Each structure stands twice: as C-alpha cells, then as structure tokens.
mmCIF file of C-alpha atoms in Angstrom:
data_model
loop_
_atom_site.group_PDB
_atom_site.id
_atom_site.type_symbol
_atom_site.label_atom_id
_atom_site.label_comp_id
_atom_site.label_asym_id
_atom_site.label_seq_id
_atom_site.Cartn_x
_atom_site.Cartn_y
_atom_site.Cartn_z
ATOM 1 C CA MET A 167 -0.785 3.352 -4.006
ATOM 2 C CA THR A 168 -4.532 4.531 -3.247
ATOM 3 C CA LYS A 169 -4.339 8.322 -2.314
ATOM 4 C CA ILE A 170 -7.400 10.511 -1.142
ATOM 5 C CA ILE A 171 -6.828 13.971 0.012
ATOM 6 C CA ALA A 172 -8.121 15.301 3.723
ATOM 7 C CA GLY A 173 -8.460 18.756 2.723
ATOM 8 C CA GLU A 174 -6.792 21.820 1.169
ATOM 9 C CA GLU A 175 -3.430 22.796 2.089
ATOM 10 C CA ASN A 176 -2.874 26.272 3.019
ATOM 11 C CA ASP A 177 1.001 27.242 3.361
ATOM 12 C CA SER A 178 -0.201 30.805 4.932
ATOM 13 C CA ALA A 179 -2.202 28.952 7.953
ATOM 14 C CA GLU A 180 -0.644 26.796 10.856
ATOM 15 C CA ASN A 181 0.348 23.545 10.142
ATOM 16 C CA ASN A 182 -0.810 24.163 6.617
ATOM 17 C CA GLY A 183 -3.901 24.288 7.453
ATOM 18 C CA TYR A 184 -4.238 21.049 9.227
ATOM 19 C CA ALA A 185 -7.178 22.447 11.573
ATOM 20 C CA SER A 186 -9.766 22.554 8.763
ATOM 21 C CA TRP A 187 -8.985 19.220 6.982
ATOM 22 C CA ASP A 188 -11.444 16.054 7.463
ATOM 23 C CA ASP A 189 -11.229 12.693 8.592
ATOM 24 C CA VAL A 190 -11.434 10.708 5.823
ATOM 25 C CA TYR A 191 -11.688 7.262 5.324
ATOM 26 C CA LEU A 192 -11.462 4.261 2.411
ATOM 27 C CA GLN A 193 -14.463 1.600 3.161
ATOM 28 C CA TYR A 194 -14.369 -1.858 1.801
ATOM 29 C CA ASP A 195 -17.028 -4.706 1.600
ATOM 30 C CA PHE A 196 -16.236 -8.271 2.109
ATOM 31 C CA GLY A 197 -19.439 -9.157 0.293
ATOM 32 C CA GLU A 198 -20.375 -10.962 3.419
ATOM 33 C CA PRO A 199 -19.462 -11.481 6.809
ATOM 34 C CA ARG A 200 -16.206 -12.811 7.609
ATOM 35 C CA GLU A 201 -14.290 -13.864 10.810
ATOM 36 C CA ILE A 202 -11.288 -11.353 11.047
ATOM 37 C CA HIS A 203 -8.394 -12.058 13.165
ATOM 38 C CA SER A 204 -5.955 -9.205 11.861
ATOM 39 C CA ILE A 205 -5.637 -6.508 9.732
ATOM 40 C CA ASN A 206 -2.298 -4.983 8.083
ATOM 41 C CA LEU A 207 -1.818 -1.416 6.551
ATOM 42 C CA TYR A 208 0.960 -0.343 4.329
ATOM 43 C CA ARG A 209 1.436 3.333 4.230
ATOM 44 C CA ASN A 210 3.367 5.584 1.799
ATOM 45 C CA GLY A 211 7.047 6.714 2.609
ATOM 46 C CA TYR A 212 9.570 9.078 1.570
ATOM 47 C CA GLU A 213 13.130 8.200 1.229
ATOM 48 C CA ASN A 214 14.601 11.146 3.629
ATOM 49 C CA ALA A 215 11.793 11.454 5.903
ATOM 50 C CA LEU A 216 9.854 9.736 8.527
ATOM 51 C CA ASN A 217 5.639 10.351 8.927
ATOM 52 C CA THR A 218 3.389 10.756 11.772
ATOM 53 C CA PHE A 219 0.174 9.369 10.364
ATOM 54 C CA LYS A 220 -2.571 11.543 11.863
ATOM 55 C CA ARG A 221 -5.797 10.602 13.881
ATOM 56 C CA ILE A 222 -5.904 6.686 12.302
ATOM 57 C CA LYS A 223 -9.025 4.607 13.315
ATOM 58 C CA VAL A 224 -10.126 1.427 11.931
ATOM 59 C CA GLU A 225 -13.353 0.096 12.585
ATOM 60 C CA VAL A 226 -15.655 -2.906 11.166
ATOM 61 C CA SER A 227 -19.621 -3.234 10.862
ATOM 62 C CA SER A 228 -21.929 -5.668 9.848
ATOM 63 C CA ASN A 229 -24.102 -2.511 8.327
ATOM 64 C CA GLU A 230 -23.010 -0.597 5.342
ATOM 65 C CA ASP A 231 -23.528 2.587 7.462
ATOM 66 C CA PHE A 232 -21.567 1.375 10.338
ATOM 67 C CA SER A 233 -24.705 2.017 12.878
ATOM 68 C CA ASP A 234 -23.106 -0.756 14.827
ATOM 69 C CA ALA A 235 -19.388 0.149 14.274
ATOM 70 C CA ASN A 236 -16.705 -1.721 16.214
ATOM 71 C CA VAL A 237 -13.475 0.192 16.836
ATOM 72 C CA LEU A 238 -10.382 -2.126 16.564
ATOM 73 C CA PHE A 239 -7.703 0.748 16.827
ATOM 74 C CA GLY A 240 -7.665 4.539 17.388
ATOM 75 C CA THR A 241 -8.311 7.200 17.390
ATOM 76 C CA ALA A 242 -4.687 7.492 17.477
ATOM 77 C CA ASP A 243 -1.500 9.126 15.664
ATOM 78 C CA VAL A 244 0.899 6.269 14.258
ATOM 79 C CA GLU A 245 4.388 7.592 14.267
ATOM 80 C CA GLU A 246 6.778 5.915 11.927
ATOM 81 C CA THR A 247 10.573 5.197 12.901
ATOM 82 C CA ALA A 248 13.665 4.469 11.019
ATOM 83 C CA ALA A 249 13.098 0.527 12.013
ATOM 84 C CA THR A 250 9.305 0.745 11.410
ATOM 85 C CA LYS A 251 9.173 2.593 7.726
ATOM 86 C CA LEU A 252 7.188 1.161 5.093
ATOM 87 C CA ALA A 253 6.586 -2.017 7.471
ATOM 88 C CA ALA A 254 2.859 -2.710 8.130
ATOM 89 C CA GLN A 255 0.821 -1.490 11.213
ATOM 90 C CA THR A 256 -0.608 -4.665 12.084
ATOM 91 C CA ILE A 257 -3.648 -4.908 14.298
ATOM 92 C CA ASN A 258 -3.808 -8.145 15.989
ATOM 93 C CA LEU A 259 -7.200 -9.223 17.709
ATOM 94 C CA THR A 260 -7.164 -11.143 20.824
ATOM 95 C CA THR A 261 -10.530 -11.956 19.807
ATOM 96 C CA PRO A 262 -11.662 -12.266 16.472
ATOM 97 C CA VAL A 263 -14.539 -10.361 15.335
ATOM 98 C CA THR A 264 -17.134 -11.248 12.705
ATOM 99 C CA ALA A 265 -17.863 -8.312 10.223
ATOM 100 C CA ARG A 266 -19.068 -7.559 6.449
ATOM 101 C CA TYR A 267 -17.263 -4.155 6.343
ATOM 102 C CA VAL A 268 -13.812 -2.149 7.364
ATOM 103 C CA ARG A 269 -13.085 1.501 7.214
ATOM 104 C CA ILE A 270 -9.865 2.841 7.645
ATOM 105 C CA TRP A 271 -9.600 6.362 8.796
ATOM 106 C CA GLN A 272 -6.927 9.023 8.550
ATOM 107 C CA LYS A 273 -6.598 12.693 8.735
ATOM 108 C CA GLY A 274 -3.514 13.589 6.670
ATOM 109 C CA HIS A 275 0.264 13.236 8.001
ATOM 110 C CA CYS A 276 3.083 14.848 9.500
ATOM 111 C CA ILE A 277 6.475 14.850 7.675
ATOM 112 C CA GLN A 278 9.824 15.393 9.266
ATOM 113 C CA ASN A 279 13.042 15.142 7.126
ATOM 114 C CA THR A 280 15.885 13.041 8.271
ATOM 115 C CA ASN A 281 18.388 14.863 6.416
ATOM 116 C CA SER A 282 17.343 18.479 7.913
ATOM 117 C CA SER A 283 15.165 20.233 10.451
ATOM 118 C CA TRP A 284 12.127 20.661 7.930
ATOM 119 C CA LYS A 285 9.235 19.202 9.043
ATOM 120 C CA GLY A 286 5.278 20.133 7.936
ATOM 121 C CA TYR A 287 2.189 18.754 7.626
ATOM 122 C CA GLY A 288 0.481 17.287 4.131
ATOM 123 C CA ASN A 289 -2.928 16.488 2.973
ATOM 124 C CA GLY A 290 -2.539 13.136 1.451
ATOM 125 C CA VAL A 291 -3.759 9.702 2.901
ATOM 126 C CA GLY A 292 -1.547 7.354 0.936
ATOM 127 C CA LEU A 293 -1.880 3.619 1.593
ATOM 128 C CA ARG A 294 -0.084 0.921 -0.577
ATOM 129 C CA GLU A 295 -1.794 -2.138 0.471
ATOM 130 C CA ILE A 296 -4.887 -3.335 2.965
ATOM 131 C CA GLU A 297 -4.682 -6.732 4.272
ATOM 132 C CA VAL A 298 -7.665 -8.461 6.059
ATOM 133 C CA ILE A 299 -6.569 -11.607 7.521
ATOM 134 C CA ALA A 300 -9.901 -13.733 7.851
ATOM 135 C CA LYS A 301 -10.835 -17.291 8.865
ATOM 136 C CA LEU A 302 -11.197 -19.747 5.819
ATOM 137 C CA LYS A 303 -14.675 -20.759 5.265
ATOM 138 C CA ASP A 304 -16.044 -24.401 4.482
ATOM 139 C CA GLY A 305 -14.748 -25.136 1.235
ATOM 140 C CA GLU A 306 -12.036 -22.436 0.818
ATOM 141 C CA THR A 307 -8.464 -23.689 0.602
ATOM 142 C CA LEU A 308 -5.189 -21.862 0.900
ATOM 143 C CA PRO A 309 -3.417 -22.073 -2.643
ATOM 144 C CA ASP A 310 -0.610 -24.959 -3.106
ATOM 145 C CA ALA A 311 2.472 -23.225 -1.287
ATOM 146 C CA GLN A 312 4.553 -24.743 -4.230
ATOM 147 C CA GLU A 313 2.412 -23.527 -7.008
ATOM 148 C CA THR A 314 4.608 -20.812 -9.018
ATOM 149 C CA ARG A 315 3.515 -18.279 -11.734
ATOM 150 C CA ASN A 316 4.998 -15.661 -13.639
ATOM 151 C CA ILE A 317 3.942 -12.406 -11.229
ATOM 152 C CA ALA A 318 5.702 -10.087 -13.670
ATOM 153 C CA LEU A 319 3.410 -11.460 -16.587
ATOM 154 C CA GLY A 320 1.272 -8.322 -18.371
ATOM 155 C CA LYS A 321 2.618 -5.693 -15.927
ATOM 156 C CA LEU A 322 4.619 -2.335 -17.065
ATOM 157 C CA PRO A 323 7.736 -1.633 -15.067
ATOM 158 C CA TYR A 324 8.708 1.463 -13.588
ATOM 159 C CA VAL A 325 11.808 2.781 -15.989
ATOM 160 C CA TYR A 326 15.039 4.569 -14.720
ATOM 161 C CA GLY A 327 15.933 6.380 -17.436
ATOM 162 C CA LEU A 328 14.951 7.485 -21.094
ATOM 163 C CA ASP A 329 11.317 6.462 -22.180
ATOM 164 C CA PRO A 330 11.729 3.020 -23.414
ATOM 165 C CA THR A 331 10.651 1.812 -26.814
ATOM 166 C CA ASN A 332 8.342 -1.212 -27.028
ATOM 167 C CA ILE A 333 8.008 -1.462 -22.917
ATOM 168 C CA ALA A 334 5.120 -3.992 -23.030
ATOM 169 C CA ALA A 335 7.141 -6.315 -24.970
ATOM 170 C CA ILE A 336 9.348 -6.802 -21.583
ATOM 171 C CA SER A 337 6.645 -8.580 -19.694
ATOM 172 C CA ASP A 338 4.659 -10.086 -22.375
ATOM 173 C CA GLY A 339 5.455 -13.766 -21.413
ATOM 174 C CA LYS A 340 7.538 -14.543 -24.684
ATOM 175 C CA GLN A 341 10.994 -14.770 -25.657
ATOM 176 C CA ASP A 342 11.237 -13.614 -29.044
ATOM 177 C CA ASP A 343 12.576 -11.048 -31.182
ATOM 178 C CA ASN A 344 9.726 -8.585 -30.288
ATOM 179 C CA TYR A 345 11.909 -6.934 -27.289
ATOM 180 C CA ALA A 346 12.039 -3.957 -25.372
ATOM 181 C CA VAL A 347 14.634 -1.148 -25.982
ATOM 182 C CA HIS A 348 15.345 0.859 -23.098
ATOM 183 C CA ASN A 349 17.240 3.570 -24.792
ATOM 184 C CA SER A 350 19.441 4.951 -21.684
ATOM 185 C CA THR A 351 23.263 4.572 -21.328
ATOM 186 C CA GLY A 352 25.128 4.120 -17.879
ATOM 187 C CA GLU A 353 22.958 3.443 -15.047
ATOM 188 C CA ARG A 354 19.429 1.872 -15.748
ATOM 189 C CA TRP A 355 16.921 -0.368 -14.685
ATOM 190 C CA LEU A 356 13.345 -1.553 -14.520
ATOM 191 C CA GLN A 357 11.502 -1.968 -11.601
ATOM 192 C CA PHE A 358 8.197 -4.143 -10.852
ATOM 193 C CA GLU A 359 5.639 -3.579 -8.186
ATOM 194 C CA TYR A 360 3.881 -6.789 -7.456
ATOM 195 C CA LYS A 361 1.352 -5.138 -4.653
ATOM 196 C CA ASN A 362 1.613 -8.233 -2.397
ATOM 197 C CA ARG A 363 4.785 -10.294 -0.914
ATOM 198 C CA TYR A 364 5.661 -13.256 -2.717
ATOM 199 C CA ARG A 365 8.378 -15.959 -2.328
ATOM 200 C CA ILE A 366 10.682 -15.465 -5.884
ATOM 201 C CA HIS A 367 11.986 -18.478 -7.030
ATOM 202 C CA GLU A 368 13.465 -17.508 -10.326
ATOM 203 C CA GLY A 369 14.155 -14.625 -12.758
ATOM 204 C CA SER A 370 14.887 -14.667 -16.135
ATOM 205 C CA SER A 371 16.031 -11.852 -18.883
ATOM 206 C CA ARG A 372 18.129 -11.472 -21.950
ATOM 207 C CA ALA A 373 19.556 -8.533 -20.275
ATOM 208 C CA PRO A 374 20.427 -7.727 -16.678
ATOM 209 C CA ILE A 375 17.436 -6.275 -14.696
ATOM 210 C CA ARG A 376 16.915 -5.181 -11.095
ATOM 211 C CA TRP A 377 14.000 -7.139 -9.613
ATOM 212 C CA SER A 378 11.620 -5.712 -6.802
ATOM 213 C CA ALA A 379 9.439 -7.726 -4.614
#
C-alpha cells in the first residue's frame, strides 16, 4: 500500500484537525501521451469499519505542471459501503481522453466503526493499487491469456504466528531440503499479496498454505 499524510492529527481539535490538512496527491507519468478509457482506484480498508474518502479528485494532463488539467472526477467525497468495501472506485470515460500524466487527490478519510458507534477522522491517504486502462498502441499486444507463471516466486509472505526461520525458502522456486520453518503451533498461515488480480491455475506446497489472490 502507498500511503501519504494529509496533515497533522490533533485529537484536541474538531475532527482531529481536519480543517488544517492539505489536499495531497500522487502523480504518475506514463512516459508519453496515452488514450485513457478508465481508471480504477483501490484504497485501504479496515476489518470493522467503513471509510468516507475525503475530497477525491482525479485529473489528467499533457503537461507535468497540469497547466491544461482535465478533471475526470470530483472534487467529491467517496463513501464506502459494506457492498463496495475494498472494491475499486471505477471512473469510466464516455469519451476517451489523451494525456501523459494523472493526479489522484485526497484529503484523509473519515472512519465509522461497524461494531460500535465510534467514528473519527484520519490523516492517511492509502492506495493499494491504481490502474489506468488505455488503448493499445500500434505494436503493443496483450499477453497470452493462457500464459502461466509462478506469481509467488521471490515474494516474502505475511506470516500469522511466530517469526519463521528461513522464510525466503518458501518461495525460492525450489522443492528441496532448504525449507522454511513456521515455528508456531495451532492455527497458522502464510499470506501472499500479488498487487494485481490473477487467474490462479494451481498451487503446490509440502504443507497446507492459505493462498490469497
């Protein structure tokens, strides 16, 4: 997750100091103008809470300084529901736009617990993934839909339980005697994050592993 901070939290001020925070942004350079058709924003979430993401704005430009900015969404709050939690905010463009740069703005978030009446403002702007969907250029091709590869190779998992021994061996691509030891009894699991969505064809291990895509 990429996280930036909109301002300093102050629990003695109204809304934790929200009024003094800044609208902050992430900016991406595609390297050249591209014909953009849609944008997907995947944000952070909490197990027992729902967010309202504050002052969202998405804009694109042909210039790095955004002197010719074209606003595609906002400025508006985006409220998460139980049905949309962790799902992408999708901005579909009726008419595609051509741009080289994109900025995604936000000013913190408001959290509402789902297991109590507590709510409050947080200064974090957390994004798990940003997808900008563009038309293929001449000469560009989509990868073979049937192409498969080991997407866990070389990735270190999150471990539920005690610190493991030799954890890198769990995803080194070798099925040999250089193995990882979990060091926990009872319920325990490993979790891999792949950053993107994949169609998983198979998984293999010498012990049960909880896979997450």
